[in-house]
Coordinates of C-alpha atoms and ligand atoms in Angstrom, one line a residue:
M26 CA 56.3 -323.0 84.5
P27 CA 59.3 -320.9 86.0
L28 CA 61.7 -322.1 84.1
T29 CA 61.0 -321.2 80.6
G30 CA 63.6 -319.8 78.8
R31 CA 65.7 -319.0 81.9
K32 CA 69.5 -318.5 81.6
V33 CA 71.5 -320.9 83.8
T34 CA 75.1 -321.2 83.2
I35 CA 76.1 -324.9 85.0
L36 CA 80.5 -325.2 85.4
G37 CA 81.7 -328.5 85.3
A38 CA 80.2 -331.2 82.6
G39 CA 80.9 -334.0 85.4
I40 CA 78.1 -336.0 86.1
A41 CA 76.9 -333.1 88.7
G42 CA 77.3 -330.6 86.1
L43 CA 75.8 -332.8 82.9
A44 CA 72.5 -334.4 85.2
V45 CA 71.7 -330.5 86.8
A46 CA 71.7 -329.3 83.0
T47 CA 69.8 -332.0 81.5
A48 CA 67.3 -331.9 84.5
L49 CA 66.6 -327.9 84.2
A50 CA 66.8 -328.0 80.4
R51 CA 63.8 -330.5 80.5
R52 CA 62.0 -328.4 83.1
G53 CA 62.3 -325.2 80.1
A54 CA 65.3 -323.2 80.3
E55 CA 68.3 -322.5 78.9
A56 CA 71.6 -323.9 80.1
V57 CA 75.1 -323.8 78.9
V58 CA 77.6 -326.0 80.4
L59 CA 81.6 -324.9 80.9
E60 CA 83.6 -327.4 80.9
R61 CA 87.4 -326.1 81.1
S62 CA 88.9 -329.6 79.4
D63 CA 89.3 -330.2 75.7
A64 CA 86.6 -332.9 75.6
I65 CA 84.4 -334.7 77.3
R66 CA 85.7 -337.5 78.8
E67 CA 86.4 -339.3 82.2
V68 CA 88.9 -341.8 83.3
G69 CA 89.1 -345.4 82.9
A70 CA 87.1 -346.5 86.4
G71 CA 84.2 -347.8 87.8
L72 CA 81.5 -346.5 89.8
Q73 CA 78.7 -348.5 91.4
I74 CA 74.9 -346.7 91.2
S75 CA 72.4 -347.9 93.8
P76 CA 68.9 -348.0 93.9
N77 CA 69.3 -343.8 94.9
G78 CA 70.8 -342.7 92.1
V79 CA 69.3 -345.8 89.9
A80 CA 66.4 -343.4 90.3
V81 CA 67.4 -339.9 89.2
L82 CA 69.0 -341.8 85.9
E83 CA 65.4 -343.6 85.2
A84 CA 64.0 -339.8 85.4
L85 CA 66.2 -338.6 83.7
G86 CA 65.2 -341.3 80.7
L87 CA 68.5 -343.0 81.2
G88 CA 67.2 -345.9 82.9
P89 CA 67.5 -348.1 79.0
A90 CA 70.9 -347.0 78.9
L91 CA 72.1 -348.0 81.9
A92 CA 70.3 -351.2 81.2
A93 CA 72.6 -351.6 78.5
H94 CA 75.8 -350.3 79.9
G95 CA 76.0 -351.6 82.7
V96 CA 76.3 -355.2 85.0
R97 CA 73.3 -354.9 86.9
A98 CA 75.0 -356.1 90.7
R99 CA 73.9 -359.3 92.3
A100 CA 75.4 -359.2 95.0
V101 CA 78.7 -358.3 98.1
H102 CA 80.6 -360.5 99.4
L103 CA 82.7 -359.2 102.4
R104 CA 86.0 -361.8 102.9
D105 CA 88.9 -361.8 104.9
F106 CA 92.4 -361.0 102.6
R107 CA 94.2 -364.7 103.1
A108 CA 91.8 -367.0 102.9
G109 CA 89.5 -365.3 100.7
R110 CA 86.6 -366.9 103.6
E111 CA 83.6 -364.9 102.9
V112 CA 82.6 -362.6 105.8
L113 CA 79.4 -361.4 105.1
R114 CA 77.3 -361.8 101.8
L115 CA 75.1 -358.6 100.8
D116 CA 71.9 -360.1 98.8
L117 CA 71.4 -357.4 95.6
S118 CA 68.6 -358.6 93.5
T119 CA 65.7 -358.7 96.1
G120 CA 63.8 -355.5 97.2
R121 CA 65.4 -352.2 97.3
G122 CA 66.1 -351.8 93.6
A123 CA 69.1 -352.5 90.5
Y124 CA 72.2 -351.9 91.3
H125 CA 74.5 -351.0 88.6
F126 CA 78.4 -351.4 87.9
I127 CA 79.4 -348.9 85.3
H128 CA 82.3 -348.0 83.6
R129 CA 82.9 -343.9 84.1
A130 CA 83.3 -343.1 80.7
D131 CA 80.1 -344.8 79.7
L132 CA 77.7 -343.1 82.4
I133 CA 79.3 -339.7 81.4
E134 CA 78.7 -340.2 77.8
M135 CA 74.9 -341.3 78.8
L136 CA 74.5 -337.9 80.7
A137 CA 76.6 -336.5 77.9
G138 CA 73.8 -337.6 75.3
A139 CA 71.2 -336.8 77.3
A140 CA 72.2 -333.2 78.0
R141 CA 72.2 -332.6 74.0
A142 CA 69.1 -334.3 73.2
A143 CA 67.6 -331.8 75.6
G144 CA 69.2 -328.7 74.3
V145 CA 72.2 -327.7 76.5
Q146 CA 75.4 -326.3 75.2
I147 CA 78.4 -327.9 76.1
R148 CA 81.5 -325.4 75.8
L149 CA 84.8 -326.7 76.2
L150 CA 87.9 -324.6 76.8
H151 CA 86.6 -322.6 79.2
D152 CA 88.4 -323.0 82.4
I153 CA 87.2 -321.0 85.1
T154 CA 89.9 -319.5 87.8
G155 CA 87.5 -316.8 89.2
V156 CA 84.0 -316.3 90.4
T157 CA 82.9 -313.0 91.9
I158 CA 79.4 -312.4 93.5
A159 CA 77.8 -308.8 93.1
D160 CA 74.6 -307.5 93.5
G161 CA 72.9 -310.4 92.1
R162 CA 75.3 -311.3 89.3
A163 CA 77.7 -313.5 89.0
Q164 CA 81.3 -312.6 87.3
L165 CA 83.1 -314.9 86.1
T166 CA 86.5 -315.3 84.7
T167 CA 88.4 -317.3 82.6
A168 CA 92.1 -318.7 82.8
Q169 CA 92.4 -316.3 79.5
G170 CA 91.0 -313.4 81.6
A171 CA 87.8 -312.9 80.0
Q172 CA 85.2 -311.6 81.9
A173 CA 81.5 -313.1 81.2
M174 CA 78.0 -312.5 83.4
A175 CA 75.7 -315.2 84.3
D176 CA 72.0 -313.9 86.4
L177 CA 71.7 -317.7 87.4
L178 CA 74.9 -319.6 88.5
I179 CA 75.5 -323.6 88.9
G180 CA 78.8 -324.8 90.8
A181 CA 79.0 -328.3 89.5
D182 CA 83.1 -328.3 89.3
G183 CA 84.6 -331.0 92.0
L184 CA 86.5 -331.4 94.6
H185 CA 88.3 -327.8 93.9
S186 CA 85.7 -325.5 93.0
V187 CA 86.2 -322.2 92.3
V188 CA 82.2 -321.3 93.3
R189 CA 82.4 -323.5 96.8
G190 CA 85.2 -321.1 97.3
A191 CA 83.8 -317.7 96.3
L192 CA 80.5 -319.1 98.8
N193 CA 82.9 -320.2 101.4
G194 CA 86.2 -319.0 101.2
M195 CA 89.3 -322.2 100.8
A196 CA 89.5 -324.9 103.8
A197 CA 92.8 -327.0 103.5
P198 CA 91.7 -331.2 103.8
D199 CA 92.9 -333.3 106.2
F200 CA 94.9 -336.0 104.8
T201 CA 92.7 -339.6 106.1
G202 CA 96.4 -341.3 105.9
Q203 CA 95.1 -343.3 103.7
V204 CA 95.7 -344.3 99.8
A205 CA 93.9 -346.0 96.6
W206 CA 95.0 -346.9 93.4
R207 CA 92.3 -348.1 91.1
A208 CA 92.5 -350.0 87.8
L209 CA 91.1 -351.7 85.5
V210 CA 92.5 -355.3 83.9
P211 CA 90.8 -357.6 81.2
A212 CA 88.6 -360.4 82.2
T213 CA 90.2 -363.6 81.5
G214 CA 86.6 -365.8 81.4
P215 CA 83.0 -365.3 82.9
V216 CA 82.6 -362.6 86.1
A217 CA 80.1 -363.1 88.6
P218 CA 78.2 -359.8 88.8
V219 CA 79.5 -359.5 92.2
A220 CA 81.4 -356.4 94.5
Q221 CA 84.2 -358.7 96.0
V222 CA 85.7 -356.7 98.9
F223 CA 89.1 -358.4 100.9
M224 CA 89.5 -357.2 104.4
G225 CA 93.0 -356.8 105.8
P226 CA 94.9 -355.3 108.4
G227 CA 96.1 -351.5 107.0
R228 CA 94.0 -352.5 103.6
H229 CA 91.8 -354.0 101.6
L230 CA 91.0 -354.0 97.7
V231 CA 87.5 -354.0 95.8
H232 CA 87.1 -355.4 92.4
Y233 CA 84.3 -355.6 90.4
P234 CA 83.2 -356.8 86.4
L235 CA 82.8 -353.9 84.1
R236 CA 81.1 -353.4 80.4
G237 CA 79.6 -357.2 80.0
G238 CA 82.4 -358.7 82.3
E239 CA 84.8 -357.9 80.1
L240 CA 86.5 -355.2 82.4
I241 CA 87.5 -355.6 85.9
N242 CA 87.5 -352.6 88.1
I243 CA 89.8 -352.5 90.6
V244 CA 90.2 -350.2 93.5
A245 CA 93.1 -351.3 96.5
V246 CA 92.8 -348.8 99.5
E247 CA 96.2 -349.0 102.1
E248 CA 96.5 -346.8 105.3
R249 CA 99.8 -344.1 105.0
E250 CA 102.3 -342.1 107.0
I251 CA 102.1 -339.0 104.8
W252 CA 101.3 -338.4 101.2
A253 CA 101.9 -334.5 99.4
D254 CA 99.1 -334.0 96.9
E255 CA 95.2 -334.4 96.7
G256 CA 94.2 -335.4 93.1
W257 CA 92.6 -338.1 90.7
N258 CA 95.4 -338.9 88.2
H259 CA 99.2 -339.8 89.7
D260 CA 100.8 -342.6 87.9
D261 CA 101.6 -345.5 89.9
A262 CA 104.4 -348.1 89.2
P263 CA 102.1 -351.5 89.1
E264 CA 104.5 -352.8 90.6
N265 CA 103.7 -350.7 93.9
L266 CA 100.1 -352.2 94.5
R267 CA 100.7 -355.6 93.8
R268 CA 103.8 -355.0 96.4
A269 CA 101.0 -353.5 98.8
F270 CA 99.2 -356.5 98.8
A271 CA 101.7 -359.2 98.0
D272 CA 100.3 -361.5 101.2
F273 CA 96.7 -361.5 100.1
G274 CA 95.4 -364.6 99.2
A275 CA 91.8 -365.0 97.0
G276 CA 93.7 -365.0 93.6
V277 CA 94.3 -361.1 94.3
P278 CA 98.3 -361.3 93.6
E279 CA 96.9 -362.8 90.2
L280 CA 94.5 -360.3 89.2
L281 CA 97.0 -357.7 90.4
A282 CA 99.9 -359.7 88.1
R283 CA 97.3 -358.7 85.0
V284 CA 97.7 -354.7 86.1
D285 CA 99.9 -352.7 83.5
H286 CA 98.4 -349.2 84.7
V287 CA 97.5 -347.7 87.6
N288 CA 96.4 -344.7 89.0
L289 CA 97.3 -343.4 92.8
W290 CA 95.9 -340.9 94.4
G291 CA 95.6 -339.3 98.2
L292 CA 92.4 -339.4 100.4
F293 CA 91.6 -336.4 102.4
R294 CA 88.7 -335.4 104.3
H295 CA 86.8 -332.4 103.3
P296 CA 83.6 -330.8 105.5
V297 CA 80.2 -330.4 103.7
A298 CA 80.1 -327.0 102.5
A299 CA 78.0 -324.9 104.8
R300 CA 77.0 -322.5 102.4
W301 CA 75.6 -324.3 99.2
H302 CA 74.4 -320.9 97.3
S303 CA 74.1 -317.1 97.8
G304 CA 72.7 -314.6 96.0
P305 CA 72.9 -316.5 91.7
A306 CA 74.9 -319.3 92.6
A307 CA 74.7 -322.4 94.2
I308 CA 76.8 -325.9 94.0
L309 CA 76.2 -330.1 94.2
G310 CA 78.4 -332.6 94.2
D311 CA 81.8 -332.6 94.9
A312 CA 82.5 -329.0 94.8
A313 CA 79.3 -329.2 97.9
H314 CA 80.4 -332.9 100.0
P315 CA 83.6 -334.3 98.5
T316 CA 83.1 -337.8 99.9
L317 CA 85.5 -341.0 100.5
P318 CA 84.9 -343.6 98.3
F319 CA 84.1 -346.0 101.3
L320 CA 80.5 -346.2 100.7
A321 CA 79.8 -345.3 96.6
Q322 CA 77.8 -342.9 97.0
G323 CA 79.7 -339.5 95.5
A324 CA 78.7 -340.2 92.1
N325 CA 74.8 -340.8 94.2
M326 CA 74.3 -337.9 95.6
A327 CA 75.5 -336.2 92.9
L328 CA 72.5 -337.5 91.0
E329 CA 69.8 -336.5 93.8
D330 CA 71.1 -333.3 94.1
A331 CA 70.8 -332.6 90.6
W332 CA 67.4 -333.7 90.5
V333 CA 66.3 -331.5 94.4
L334 CA 67.8 -328.9 93.0
A335 CA 66.1 -328.3 88.9
A336 CA 63.0 -328.9 91.1
C337 CA 63.6 -326.3 93.8
L338 CA 63.9 -324.0 91.3
E339 CA 60.8 -324.7 88.9
R340 CA 58.6 -325.0 92.1
H341 CA 59.5 -321.7 93.7
S342 CA 60.2 -318.8 91.1
D343 CA 62.7 -316.8 93.3
T344 CA 65.8 -318.1 93.4
E345 CA 66.3 -317.0 97.2
T346 CA 63.6 -319.3 98.5
A347 CA 64.5 -322.5 95.4
F348 CA 68.3 -322.5 97.1
A349 CA 67.6 -322.4 100.7
A350 CA 64.9 -325.1 100.7
Y351 CA 67.5 -327.3 97.9
Q352 CA 70.6 -326.6 100.7
A353 CA 67.5 -327.7 103.1
E354 CA 67.0 -331.0 101.7
R355 CA 70.1 -331.7 100.7
R356 CA 72.4 -330.9 103.3
P357 CA 71.7 -333.2 106.2
R358 CA 71.6 -335.9 104.0
T359 CA 74.8 -335.4 102.4
I360 CA 75.9 -335.1 105.5
R361 CA 75.4 -338.0 106.8
I362 CA 76.5 -340.1 104.1
V363 CA 79.6 -339.0 104.1
D364 CA 80.2 -339.1 107.9
M365 CA 79.0 -343.1 107.2
A366 CA 81.5 -343.4 104.4
S367 CA 84.4 -341.7 106.2
K368 CA 83.4 -344.7 109.1
N369 CA 83.7 -347.7 107.4
A370 CA 87.1 -347.1 105.6
R371 CA 87.6 -348.6 110.1
N372 CA 85.7 -351.1 109.4
Y373 CA 87.9 -352.5 106.7
H374 CA 91.3 -352.1 108.2
L375 CA 91.7 -353.4 111.7
S376 CA 95.1 -353.9 112.0
S377 CA 95.2 -356.4 115.8
P378 CA 94.4 -359.8 114.5
P379 CA 91.7 -360.8 117.4
L380 CA 90.0 -357.2 117.2
R381 CA 89.7 -358.0 113.4
A382 CA 88.9 -361.8 114.0
L383 CA 85.9 -360.9 116.6
A384 CA 84.4 -357.6 114.0
H385 CA 84.1 -361.0 111.4
T386 CA 82.8 -363.1 113.6
A387 CA 80.3 -360.7 114.4
L388 CA 80.0 -360.2 110.9
R389 CA 79.2 -363.3 110.1
L390 CA 76.8 -364.1 113.2
G391 CA 74.6 -361.2 111.8
G392 CA 74.1 -362.3 108.8
A393 CA 73.0 -366.0 109.8
L394 CA 70.9 -364.8 112.2
A395 CA 68.9 -361.8 110.2
P396 CA 70.0 -362.4 106.4
G397 CA 69.2 -358.9 104.3
G398 CA 69.8 -357.2 108.0
A399 CA 73.2 -355.8 107.4
L400 CA 71.8 -353.7 103.6
K401 CA 68.8 -352.8 105.8
R402 CA 70.9 -350.2 107.8
F403 CA 71.2 -348.3 104.7
D404 CA 68.1 -348.8 103.7
W405 CA 68.0 -344.2 104.1
V406 CA 70.9 -344.2 101.4
Y407 CA 69.6 -346.7 99.6
A408 CA 65.3 -346.3 99.1
H409 CA 65.9 -342.5 98.7
D410 CA 63.7 -341.8 96.0
V411 CA 64.7 -337.8 94.9
A412 CA 62.5 -338.5 91.4
A413 CA 59.4 -339.9 93.8
R414 CA 59.7 -337.3 96.1
Y415 CA 60.1 -334.1 93.4
P416 CA 58.7 -335.5 90.8
L417 CA 58.0 -333.4 87.1
T418 CA 55.3 -330.9 87.2
A419 CA 55.1 -330.1 84.0
A420 CA 55.4 -332.9 81.5
P421 CA 59.1 -332.8 80.3
M422 CA 60.7 -332.4 76.8
P423 CA 61.2 -334.7 75.1
Ligands
LIG26 C1 88.2 -344.3 94.1 C2 87.2 -343.5 93.9 C3 86.0 -344.6 93.3 C4 84.2 -343.8 93.5 N1 83.4 -344.5 93.4 C5 82.1 -345.0 93.6 C6 81.2 -345.1 93.1 O1 81.0 -346.7 93.1 N2 80.2 -345.1 93.5 C7 79.8 -343.5 93.5 O2 78.4 -342.9 93.5 N3 80.9 -342.6 93.3 C8 82.1 -343.2 93.6 N4 82.5 -341.6 93.8 C9 83.0 -340.9 93.3 C10 82.7 -340.0 92.5 O3 83.2 -340.5 91.6 C11 82.1 -338.7 93.0 O4 82.0 -338.1 93.7 C12 81.7 -337.7 90.7 O5 82.4 -337.8 90.2 C13 81.7 -336.4 91.9 O6 80.8 -336.0 90.5 P1 81.4 -334.4 89.9 O7 80.3 -333.9 88.4 O8 80.2 -333.6 91.4 O9 82.5 -334.0 90.1 P2 83.8 -334.2 88.5 O10 83.6 -336.1 88.4 O11 84.8 -334.0 89.8 O12 83.2 -333.2 88.4 C14 83.7 -331.9 87.7 C15 84.0 -331.5 86.3 O13 84.4 -330.5 86.5 C16 85.1 -329.4 86.4 N5 85.9 -328.4 86.3 C17 86.1 -328.3 87.6 N6 86.9 -327.3 87.3 C18 86.7 -326.2 86.2 C19 86.3 -325.3 86.2 N7 86.9 -324.0 87.2 N8 86.0 -324.5 85.1 C20 85.7 -325.3 84.4 N9 85.3 -326.7 84.6 C21 86.2 -327.1 85.4 C22 86.1 -330.6 85.4 O14 86.9 -330.6 85.0 C23 85.0 -331.5 85.6 O15 84.6 -332.3 84.6 C24 84.3 -342.6 93.5 C25 85.6 -341.4 93.6 C26 86.4 -342.3 93.8 C27 87.7 -341.5 94.1

């Protein structure tokens, strides 16, 4: 077992960092996670975890926790924005495995618990501002100016990754012309375990239940000309969200009337990193392939990356060979998913009424003639089980 006692430094205690740390520690590595925040916490928002992500959580021993904290999703209903007329129903309850809606904070807490149980050390308030790779080692510089060396460094440091920068240089992302709000509201009654997607001209809104149906997660996307900053947590006035979706029907304005806190962020398109590794360092998750949220795959891809990266390091004692195998396995798939997510926004937002009617009729007809057909075209995304493709070669640690 080549990972026994191997020291690995992981930057970032998000979904990718905690998952890869756990997967490595369960294979015998001594994993240390450096996180810049003062606590392991997550913004209040939901995530959809599809069967490809569920497979990794189960392999990490988190299947029961996911069942306890997530809402098992039954379907996605695509609707026209005005009267809420159903355009297409995607049945998630049969065949392909479980889909879950989960609060991000609950997922992070589950992953942090699994990491600690596997012996991972999580060090908070470690803000790494510089990474230099030389002589087969990585030198890290903290915001306070302290320096540390790592023999093996994994960059799980998200959208503005310093490790990606060290491997690829920094590239400016493109504004997509879209912004997204997200908000949580308490449910006022029973809510079906369904993602409701309302598609309007230049806008769409998705909502689904979290925490046993106590909360409703809202993501609302609008096309816009300009945006100055890219980030996750810009507060906005709920009134702006209500105004943007005022002409939506089917209960949307009533739902938005209950929003008292909302975040807004610009959506940017980043290329998938050309280099995922160099010498002792590699990247995964958003650090390697930030994606638009229109296929709900960012966290799922991060989980897949984590499992494959740990498996490759276990299989190949030479780091270069392990990282090359990891990149060869992951990069083509993530490029395909990131492309598909970019195209999806256009499908939701057709502005011209005749075009929208035509597209909706085609979707409705397609759904009637081949129920299940619409979801089948996503099989390559959801049925991809990296845990089965890369089974643990040694008994996992308790
Ligand atoms: C609106 C929206 C909805 C989404 N919905 C879904 C969904 O339904 N399903 C899905 O699969 N994905 C979804 N995603 C995408 C998903 O949230 C991300 O892809 C995922 O969180 C990426 O995880 P990560 O661990 O790579 O990065 P992050 O979650 O960004 O974690 C990075 C961590 O690194 C830390 N860090 C960063 N820099 C440093 C540094 N220099 N030093 C130390 N620590 C550092 C950060 O503090 C953070 O804890 C959505 C995204 C958005 C914006």
